[in-house]
Amino acid sequence: MFGTILTIVVPCFNEEEVLPETNRRLRKVLSDAAQEYLISDTSQILYVDDGSSDRTWDLISQFSEESRQVSGLKLSRNFGHQQALIAGMETARLKSDCVITIDADLQDDVRAIREFLIKYHEGCDVVYGVRRKRETDTFFKRNSALAFYKIMDKLGVRLIPNHADFRLLSRRALDEFVKYQEENVFIRGIIPELGFKSAKVYYDRLERYAGRSKYPLKKMIQFALDGLTSFTITPIRMVTYLGATFVVIAILMIGYTLIQHFIGRAVTGWSSIILSIWLIGGIQLTAIGVIGEYIGKIFKETKHRPRYTIEENLFLYERQARRVHAGK
Ligand code: UDP
Ligand code: MG
């Protein structure tokens, strides 16, 4: 057991207000776990600065100078939460036996980390942190999230309800995860696809410790749509069904129209024509939109652009520094 190197990956976007407290708590978690021999004392916290415009990176550099437990990664601009997580996980993978990802805002209970590690030592490759209740989230956020999980489930996407990006992955699971090279990443949809032995750890979701949510409504909708279209083509299939339904209606309408023609009432029906034009026009545009959404994704994927760019990496420096200080 002694010698398990853990890296805690923490994505941070303008988190100067919470970071000092987060750092204090996570360092304590690391020290306590090392004392229990759950992890090696060379385990680290890796903060990923996702292009913050406040003092986040200054704080991270300062923390990493203060302690060998802390290192940082600075992305060259804001790439988004998922990309920041991937940057952290891919960097940490090279010298970790397991990685835990957690948000910077302390909404996820850091005490669950100890239980994650126990599950890991019991042989789990994936440990999901699952919120027991979401009372601290707003009414809107709670219900929109619930609706999202329901829709995803109906469309056949396997997600762990009430689990966000607070989880542990073993080295083995990480090695598999990095093979998923898709551009539009929805991490929590990929992890259940990996398989391996997994476990859930329940915790109470807390209030954001300080600062404001970095996920405004627009980003949330984008994220949900991204998740949906990355994992299922059911919406396109629905367009096909809709088209088929309208063909059936059209056949009925042909009969109706011909009958009207032969009994000599063909000129009336302005309303039905106008309504049909609007309705069918609307449906066609929506259908094209749905298909366009997927074509857009294909367009993005085929370019194979890098998912993130690292500007500074203290994680590797840390390794060199450690060699120098090996005598300590
Ligand atoms: N975050 C990030 N890049 C972004 C937006 C958010 O790295 O573009 C980080 C943020 O610093 C936090 C985590 O992702 O650590 C979750 O964001 P937040 O707490 O604002 O989301 P919420 O909990 O409100 O859904
Ligand atoms: Mg949060």
Short mmCIF file of N, CA and C in Angstrom, two decimals, residues 163-306:
data_model
loop_
_atom_site.label_atom_id
_atom_site.label_comp_id
_atom_site.label_asym_id
_atom_site.label_seq_id
_atom_site.Cartn_x
_atom_site.Cartn_y
_atom_site.Cartn_z
N HIS A 163 -23.55 12.41 -10.55
CA HIS A 163 -22.10 12.36 -10.47
C HIS A 163 -21.57 13.36 -11.48
N ALA A 164 -20.67 14.23 -11.01
CA ALA A 164 -20.10 15.20 -11.94
C ALA A 164 -18.66 14.79 -12.24
N ASP A 165 -17.71 15.64 -11.96
CA ASP A 165 -16.33 15.28 -12.29
C ASP A 165 -15.47 15.08 -11.06
N PHE A 166 -16.08 14.59 -10.01
CA PHE A 166 -15.36 14.27 -8.78
C PHE A 166 -15.20 12.74 -8.75
N ARG A 167 -14.00 12.27 -9.11
CA ARG A 167 -13.82 10.82 -9.21
C ARG A 167 -12.36 10.42 -9.10
N LEU A 168 -12.15 9.15 -8.87
CA LEU A 168 -10.79 8.60 -8.88
C LEU A 168 -10.64 7.67 -10.08
N LEU A 169 -9.50 7.76 -10.73
CA LEU A 169 -9.19 6.83 -11.81
C LEU A 169 -7.83 6.22 -11.53
N SER A 170 -7.73 4.91 -11.71
CA SER A 170 -6.44 4.26 -11.53
C SER A 170 -5.59 4.53 -12.78
N ARG A 171 -4.32 4.22 -12.67
CA ARG A 171 -3.41 4.38 -13.80
C ARG A 171 -3.93 3.62 -15.02
N ARG A 172 -4.42 2.40 -14.75
CA ARG A 172 -4.91 1.55 -15.82
C ARG A 172 -6.12 2.19 -16.53
N ALA A 173 -7.04 2.74 -15.73
CA ALA A 173 -8.22 3.38 -16.32
C ALA A 173 -7.81 4.63 -17.10
N LEU A 174 -6.84 5.36 -16.56
CA LEU A 174 -6.35 6.57 -17.25
C LEU A 174 -5.72 6.22 -18.59
N ASP A 175 -4.94 5.13 -18.59
CA ASP A 175 -4.29 4.72 -19.83
C ASP A 175 -5.33 4.44 -20.91
N GLU A 176 -6.47 3.88 -20.51
CA GLU A 176 -7.54 3.62 -21.48
C GLU A 176 -8.23 4.94 -21.86
N PHE A 177 -8.44 5.78 -20.85
CA PHE A 177 -9.15 7.04 -21.09
C PHE A 177 -8.45 7.91 -22.14
N VAL A 178 -7.12 7.96 -22.08
CA VAL A 178 -6.42 8.85 -23.01
C VAL A 178 -6.50 8.35 -24.46
N LYS A 179 -6.98 7.13 -24.64
CA LYS A 179 -7.15 6.65 -26.01
C LYS A 179 -8.40 7.26 -26.66
N TYR A 180 -9.29 7.79 -25.85
CA TYR A 180 -10.48 8.46 -26.39
C TYR A 180 -10.08 9.85 -26.85
N GLN A 181 -9.73 9.94 -28.12
CA GLN A 181 -9.13 11.18 -28.60
C GLN A 181 -10.15 12.15 -29.20
N GLU A 182 -11.41 12.06 -28.80
CA GLU A 182 -12.38 12.95 -29.43
C GLU A 182 -12.21 14.40 -28.99
N GLU A 183 -12.54 15.26 -29.93
CA GLU A 183 -12.38 16.69 -29.71
C GLU A 183 -13.45 17.22 -28.75
N ASN A 184 -14.70 16.80 -28.98
CA ASN A 184 -15.81 17.24 -28.13
C ASN A 184 -15.91 16.28 -26.96
N VAL A 185 -15.24 16.61 -25.89
CA VAL A 185 -15.19 15.64 -24.80
C VAL A 185 -16.26 15.88 -23.76
N PHE A 186 -16.87 14.80 -23.36
CA PHE A 186 -17.84 14.82 -22.28
C PHE A 186 -17.39 13.69 -21.37
N ILE A 187 -16.49 14.05 -20.46
CA ILE A 187 -15.75 13.03 -19.71
C ILE A 187 -16.67 12.07 -18.98
N ARG A 188 -17.70 12.61 -18.34
CA ARG A 188 -18.50 11.71 -17.51
C ARG A 188 -19.30 10.69 -18.31
N GLY A 189 -19.38 10.91 -19.63
CA GLY A 189 -20.01 9.91 -20.49
C GLY A 189 -19.03 8.82 -20.89
N ILE A 190 -17.74 9.20 -20.97
CA ILE A 190 -16.73 8.23 -21.42
C ILE A 190 -16.38 7.24 -20.32
N ILE A 191 -16.28 7.72 -19.09
CA ILE A 191 -15.79 6.87 -18.00
C ILE A 191 -16.58 5.56 -17.84
N PRO A 192 -17.93 5.61 -17.84
CA PRO A 192 -18.64 4.33 -17.71
C PRO A 192 -18.37 3.38 -18.88
N GLU A 193 -18.00 3.95 -20.04
CA GLU A 193 -17.69 3.12 -21.21
C GLU A 193 -16.41 2.31 -21.00
N LEU A 194 -15.53 2.79 -20.13
CA LEU A 194 -14.24 2.13 -19.94
C LEU A 194 -14.39 0.74 -19.36
N GLY A 195 -15.44 0.57 -18.56
CA GLY A 195 -15.58 -0.70 -17.85
C GLY A 195 -14.75 -0.70 -16.59
N PHE A 196 -14.11 -1.77 -16.24
CA PHE A 196 -13.33 -1.96 -15.00
C PHE A 196 -14.24 -2.00 -13.78
N LYS A 197 -13.65 -2.44 -12.70
CA LYS A 197 -14.40 -2.49 -11.45
C LYS A 197 -14.58 -1.07 -10.91
N SER A 198 -15.81 -0.73 -10.58
CA SER A 198 -16.03 0.64 -10.10
C SER A 198 -16.83 0.63 -8.81
N ALA A 199 -16.82 1.77 -8.13
CA ALA A 199 -17.59 1.91 -6.90
C ALA A 199 -18.11 3.33 -6.82
N LYS A 200 -19.12 3.53 -5.99
CA LYS A 200 -19.65 4.88 -5.79
C LYS A 200 -19.42 5.28 -4.34
N VAL A 201 -19.06 6.53 -4.15
CA VAL A 201 -18.94 7.05 -2.80
C VAL A 201 -19.91 8.23 -2.69
N TYR A 202 -20.81 8.18 -1.71
CA TYR A 202 -21.82 9.23 -1.59
C TYR A 202 -21.33 10.35 -0.67
N TYR A 203 -21.67 11.57 -1.04
CA TYR A 203 -21.30 12.71 -0.19
C TYR A 203 -22.34 13.80 -0.35
N ASP A 204 -22.35 14.73 0.59
CA ASP A 204 -23.28 15.85 0.50
C ASP A 204 -22.63 16.98 -0.25
N ARG A 205 -23.33 17.46 -1.25
CA ARG A 205 -22.81 18.58 -2.03
C ARG A 205 -22.98 19.85 -1.21
N LEU A 206 -21.90 20.61 -1.11
CA LEU A 206 -21.93 21.81 -0.27
C LEU A 206 -22.13 23.05 -1.13
N GLU A 207 -22.23 24.18 -0.47
CA GLU A 207 -22.29 25.45 -1.19
C GLU A 207 -20.92 25.75 -1.77
N ARG A 208 -20.88 26.55 -2.82
CA ARG A 208 -19.61 27.05 -3.31
C ARG A 208 -18.96 27.83 -2.16
N TYR A 209 -17.69 27.56 -1.86
CA TYR A 209 -17.06 28.18 -0.71
C TYR A 209 -16.95 29.70 -0.88
N ALA A 210 -16.55 30.14 -2.06
CA ALA A 210 -16.47 31.58 -2.36
C ALA A 210 -16.48 31.75 -3.86
N GLY A 211 -16.68 32.96 -4.31
CA GLY A 211 -16.68 33.23 -5.74
C GLY A 211 -17.99 32.80 -6.39
N ARG A 212 -18.08 33.01 -7.69
CA ARG A 212 -19.32 32.70 -8.39
C ARG A 212 -19.15 31.53 -9.34
N SER A 213 -20.27 30.90 -9.70
CA SER A 213 -20.22 29.78 -10.64
C SER A 213 -19.64 30.23 -11.98
N LYS A 214 -18.80 29.38 -12.54
CA LYS A 214 -18.19 29.72 -13.83
C LYS A 214 -18.98 29.06 -14.97
N TYR A 215 -20.16 28.54 -14.62
CA TYR A 215 -21.01 27.90 -15.62
C TYR A 215 -22.32 28.66 -15.78
N PRO A 216 -22.33 29.73 -16.53
CA PRO A 216 -23.59 30.43 -16.77
C PRO A 216 -24.51 29.56 -17.62
N LEU A 217 -25.79 29.95 -17.67
CA LEU A 217 -26.81 29.14 -18.36
C LEU A 217 -26.38 28.75 -19.77
N LYS A 218 -25.79 29.72 -20.48
CA LYS A 218 -25.42 29.45 -21.87
C LYS A 218 -24.41 28.30 -21.97
N LYS A 219 -23.41 28.34 -21.07
CA LYS A 219 -22.39 27.28 -21.07
C LYS A 219 -23.01 25.94 -20.68
N MET A 220 -24.00 26.01 -19.75
CA MET A 220 -24.64 24.79 -19.28
C MET A 220 -25.40 24.11 -20.42
N ILE A 221 -26.15 24.91 -21.18
CA ILE A 221 -26.91 24.35 -22.30
C ILE A 221 -25.95 23.76 -23.33
N GLN A 222 -24.90 24.48 -23.60
CA GLN A 222 -23.89 24.03 -24.56
C GLN A 222 -23.30 22.68 -24.12
N PHE A 223 -23.02 22.61 -22.83
CA PHE A 223 -22.43 21.40 -22.25
C PHE A 223 -23.38 20.22 -22.38
N ALA A 224 -24.66 20.48 -22.09
CA ALA A 224 -25.67 19.42 -22.16
C ALA A 224 -25.82 18.94 -23.61
N LEU A 225 -25.90 19.88 -24.54
CA LEU A 225 -26.04 19.52 -25.95
C LEU A 225 -24.83 18.74 -26.43
N ASP A 226 -23.67 19.18 -26.00
CA ASP A 226 -22.41 18.53 -26.36
C ASP A 226 -22.41 17.09 -25.90
N GLY A 227 -22.83 16.91 -24.65
CA GLY A 227 -22.88 15.58 -24.07
C GLY A 227 -23.81 14.70 -24.88
N LEU A 228 -24.96 15.27 -25.20
CA LEU A 228 -25.96 14.51 -25.93
C LEU A 228 -25.47 14.09 -27.30
N THR A 229 -25.00 15.06 -28.07
CA THR A 229 -24.64 14.76 -29.45
C THR A 229 -23.33 13.98 -29.55
N SER A 230 -22.54 13.95 -28.46
CA SER A 230 -21.31 13.18 -28.51
C SER A 230 -21.56 11.70 -28.32
N PHE A 231 -22.70 11.37 -27.73
CA PHE A 231 -22.89 9.98 -27.34
C PHE A 231 -24.03 9.25 -28.02
N THR A 232 -24.88 9.99 -28.74
CA THR A 232 -26.00 9.30 -29.36
C THR A 232 -26.44 10.00 -30.64
N ILE A 233 -26.86 9.18 -31.62
CA ILE A 233 -27.39 9.78 -32.84
C ILE A 233 -28.91 9.64 -32.87
N THR A 234 -29.50 9.35 -31.71
CA THR A 234 -30.95 9.24 -31.66
C THR A 234 -31.68 10.47 -32.21
N PRO A 235 -31.19 11.71 -31.94
CA PRO A 235 -31.88 12.86 -32.53
C PRO A 235 -31.98 12.80 -34.06
N ILE A 236 -30.92 12.32 -34.72
CA ILE A 236 -30.99 12.21 -36.17
C ILE A 236 -32.02 11.16 -36.56
N ARG A 237 -32.04 10.07 -35.81
CA ARG A 237 -33.01 9.02 -36.10
C ARG A 237 -34.43 9.55 -35.92
N MET A 238 -34.61 10.41 -34.92
CA MET A 238 -35.92 10.98 -34.69
C MET A 238 -36.35 11.83 -35.88
N VAL A 239 -35.40 12.51 -36.49
CA VAL A 239 -35.70 13.29 -37.68
C VAL A 239 -36.21 12.37 -38.78
N THR A 240 -35.58 11.22 -38.93
CA THR A 240 -36.02 10.25 -39.94
C THR A 240 -37.45 9.79 -39.67
N TYR A 241 -37.73 9.46 -38.40
CA TYR A 241 -39.08 9.03 -38.05
C TYR A 241 -40.09 10.12 -38.35
N LEU A 242 -39.69 11.35 -38.02
CA LEU A 242 -40.59 12.48 -38.24
C LEU A 242 -40.89 12.60 -39.73
N GLY A 243 -39.85 12.45 -40.54
CA GLY A 243 -40.00 12.51 -42.00
C GLY A 243 -40.96 11.43 -42.47
N ALA A 244 -40.78 10.23 -41.94
CA ALA A 244 -41.63 9.12 -42.35
C ALA A 244 -43.09 9.39 -41.98
N THR A 245 -43.29 9.93 -40.78
CA THR A 245 -44.65 10.26 -40.35
C THR A 245 -45.30 11.23 -41.33
N PHE A 246 -44.51 12.21 -41.76
CA PHE A 246 -45.07 13.20 -42.66
C PHE A 246 -45.36 12.64 -44.05
N VAL A 247 -44.61 11.63 -44.45
CA VAL A 247 -44.91 10.98 -45.73
C VAL A 247 -46.28 10.31 -45.64
N VAL A 248 -46.53 9.66 -44.50
CA VAL A 248 -47.83 9.01 -44.31
C VAL A 248 -48.95 10.06 -44.36
N ILE A 249 -48.74 11.16 -43.65
CA ILE A 249 -49.75 12.23 -43.66
C ILE A 249 -49.97 12.73 -45.08
N ALA A 250 -48.85 12.85 -45.83
CA ALA A 250 -48.94 13.37 -47.19
C ALA A 250 -49.79 12.45 -48.06
N ILE A 251 -49.61 11.13 -47.87
CA ILE A 251 -50.40 10.17 -48.67
C ILE A 251 -51.89 10.35 -48.37
N LEU A 252 -52.21 10.50 -47.08
CA LEU A 252 -53.61 10.74 -46.70
C LEU A 252 -54.12 12.03 -47.34
N MET A 253 -53.26 13.04 -47.33
CA MET A 253 -53.65 14.35 -47.88
C MET A 253 -53.91 14.26 -49.39
N ILE A 254 -53.14 13.40 -50.09
CA ILE A 254 -53.36 13.24 -51.53
C ILE A 254 -54.79 12.76 -51.78
N GLY A 255 -55.18 11.73 -51.02
CA GLY A 255 -56.53 11.19 -51.14
C GLY A 255 -57.56 12.28 -50.88
N TYR A 256 -57.37 12.99 -49.78
CA TYR A 256 -58.30 14.04 -49.37
C TYR A 256 -58.41 15.12 -50.45
N THR A 257 -57.26 15.53 -50.98
CA THR A 257 -57.23 16.61 -51.97
C THR A 257 -57.97 16.19 -53.25
N LEU A 258 -57.69 14.93 -53.67
CA LEU A 258 -58.34 14.45 -54.90
C LEU A 258 -59.86 14.41 -54.73
N ILE A 259 -60.29 13.93 -53.59
CA ILE A 259 -61.74 13.86 -53.33
C ILE A 259 -62.34 15.27 -53.39
N GLN A 260 -61.69 16.20 -52.71
CA GLN A 260 -62.15 17.60 -52.72
C GLN A 260 -62.24 18.13 -54.15
N HIS A 261 -61.23 17.76 -54.98
CA HIS A 261 -61.18 18.23 -56.36
C HIS A 261 -62.38 17.71 -57.14
N PHE A 262 -62.65 16.39 -56.97
CA PHE A 262 -63.72 15.80 -57.79
C PHE A 262 -65.12 16.20 -57.34
N ILE A 263 -65.27 16.54 -56.07
CA ILE A 263 -66.61 17.01 -55.69
C ILE A 263 -66.73 18.52 -55.83
N GLY A 264 -65.67 19.13 -56.41
CA GLY A 264 -65.75 20.53 -56.81
C GLY A 264 -65.63 21.55 -55.70
N ARG A 265 -64.85 21.21 -54.63
CA ARG A 265 -64.68 22.19 -53.54
C ARG A 265 -63.21 22.58 -53.40
N ALA A 266 -62.51 22.58 -54.52
CA ALA A 266 -61.06 22.70 -54.45
C ALA A 266 -60.54 24.08 -54.06
N VAL A 267 -61.28 25.17 -54.22
CA VAL A 267 -60.69 26.49 -53.98
C VAL A 267 -60.61 26.88 -52.51
N THR A 268 -61.51 26.34 -51.72
CA THR A 268 -61.42 26.69 -50.31
C THR A 268 -60.16 26.05 -49.72
N GLY A 269 -59.78 26.45 -48.50
CA GLY A 269 -58.64 25.78 -47.85
C GLY A 269 -57.40 26.65 -47.78
N TRP A 270 -57.57 27.95 -47.82
CA TRP A 270 -56.43 28.85 -47.69
C TRP A 270 -55.72 28.63 -46.35
N SER A 271 -56.52 28.52 -45.29
CA SER A 271 -55.95 28.36 -43.95
C SER A 271 -55.08 27.11 -43.87
N SER A 272 -55.60 26.00 -44.43
CA SER A 272 -54.82 24.77 -44.28
C SER A 272 -53.51 24.85 -45.04
N ILE A 273 -53.51 25.55 -46.18
CA ILE A 273 -52.26 25.69 -46.94
C ILE A 273 -51.25 26.53 -46.17
N ILE A 274 -51.70 27.66 -45.66
CA ILE A 274 -50.79 28.54 -44.91
C ILE A 274 -50.22 27.81 -43.70
N LEU A 275 -51.11 27.11 -42.98
CA LEU A 275 -50.64 26.39 -41.79
C LEU A 275 -49.62 25.32 -42.16
N SER A 276 -49.89 24.60 -43.24
CA SER A 276 -48.96 23.55 -43.66
C SER A 276 -47.60 24.13 -44.00
N ILE A 277 -47.62 25.26 -44.71
CA ILE A 277 -46.35 25.86 -45.11
C ILE A 277 -45.51 26.19 -43.87
N TRP A 278 -46.15 26.81 -42.89
CA TRP A 278 -45.40 27.18 -41.68
C TRP A 278 -44.94 25.96 -40.91
N LEU A 279 -45.85 25.03 -40.76
CA LEU A 279 -45.52 23.85 -39.95
C LEU A 279 -44.40 23.04 -40.60
N ILE A 280 -44.59 22.72 -41.87
CA ILE A 280 -43.59 21.88 -42.54
C ILE A 280 -42.27 22.64 -42.67
N GLY A 281 -42.38 23.94 -42.98
CA GLY A 281 -41.15 24.75 -43.05
C GLY A 281 -40.39 24.70 -41.74
N GLY A 282 -41.11 24.85 -40.64
CA GLY A 282 -40.48 24.84 -39.32
C GLY A 282 -39.82 23.50 -39.04
N ILE A 283 -40.56 22.45 -39.34
CA ILE A 283 -40.01 21.12 -39.08
C ILE A 283 -38.76 20.87 -39.92
N GLN A 284 -38.82 21.31 -41.18
CA GLN A 284 -37.65 21.11 -42.04
C GLN A 284 -36.42 21.83 -41.51
N LEU A 285 -36.64 23.09 -41.09
CA LEU A 285 -35.50 23.85 -40.57
C LEU A 285 -34.93 23.19 -39.32
N THR A 286 -35.82 22.73 -38.44
CA THR A 286 -35.34 22.08 -37.23
C THR A 286 -34.55 20.83 -37.58
N ALA A 287 -35.09 20.06 -38.53
CA ALA A 287 -34.42 18.83 -38.93
C ALA A 287 -33.03 19.12 -39.49
N ILE A 288 -32.97 20.14 -40.33
CA ILE A 288 -31.66 20.50 -40.90
C ILE A 288 -30.72 20.93 -39.77
N GLY A 289 -31.30 21.64 -38.81
CA GLY A 289 -30.49 22.10 -37.67
C GLY A 289 -29.91 20.93 -36.90
N VAL A 290 -30.72 19.93 -36.64
CA VAL A 290 -30.25 18.76 -35.89
C VAL A 290 -29.12 18.07 -36.65
N ILE A 291 -29.35 17.88 -37.93
CA ILE A 291 -28.32 17.21 -38.73
C ILE A 291 -27.06 18.09 -38.80
N GLY A 292 -27.29 19.40 -38.94
CA GLY A 292 -26.17 20.35 -38.99
C GLY A 292 -25.31 20.28 -37.74
N GLU A 293 -25.97 20.08 -36.62
CA GLU A 293 -25.28 19.97 -35.33
C GLU A 293 -24.24 18.84 -35.39
N TYR A 294 -24.64 17.72 -35.97
CA TYR A 294 -23.73 16.59 -36.09
C TYR A 294 -22.64 16.83 -37.14
N ILE A 295 -23.03 17.46 -38.24
CA ILE A 295 -22.03 17.75 -39.26
C ILE A 295 -20.98 18.70 -38.68
N GLY A 296 -21.45 19.64 -37.88
CA GLY A 296 -20.53 20.57 -37.23
C GLY A 296 -19.52 19.81 -36.38
N LYS A 297 -20.02 18.80 -35.69
CA LYS A 297 -19.13 17.98 -34.85
C LYS A 297 -18.10 17.25 -35.70
N ILE A 298 -18.57 16.69 -36.80
CA ILE A 298 -17.65 15.97 -37.69
C ILE A 298 -16.58 16.92 -38.18
N PHE A 299 -17.00 18.12 -38.54
CA PHE A 299 -16.09 19.16 -39.01
C PHE A 299 -15.00 19.44 -37.97
N LYS A 300 -15.44 19.57 -36.73
CA LYS A 300 -14.47 19.84 -35.66
C LYS A 300 -13.54 18.66 -35.44
N GLU A 301 -14.11 17.46 -35.45
CA GLU A 301 -13.30 16.27 -35.16
C GLU A 301 -12.24 16.03 -36.23
N THR A 302 -12.62 16.25 -37.50
CA THR A 302 -11.70 15.89 -38.56
C THR A 302 -10.45 16.76 -38.56
N LYS A 303 -10.52 17.90 -37.91
CA LYS A 303 -9.34 18.78 -37.91
C LYS A 303 -8.24 18.29 -36.96
N HIS A 304 -8.65 17.46 -36.01
CA HIS A 304 -7.69 16.93 -35.04
C HIS A 304 -6.82 18.00 -34.40
N ARG A 305 -7.45 19.05 -34.00
CA ARG A 305 -6.68 20.10 -33.32
C ARG A 305 -6.33 19.65 -31.91
N PRO A 306 -5.25 20.18 -31.35
CA PRO A 306 -4.95 19.83 -29.96
C PRO A 306 -6.07 20.32 -29.05
#
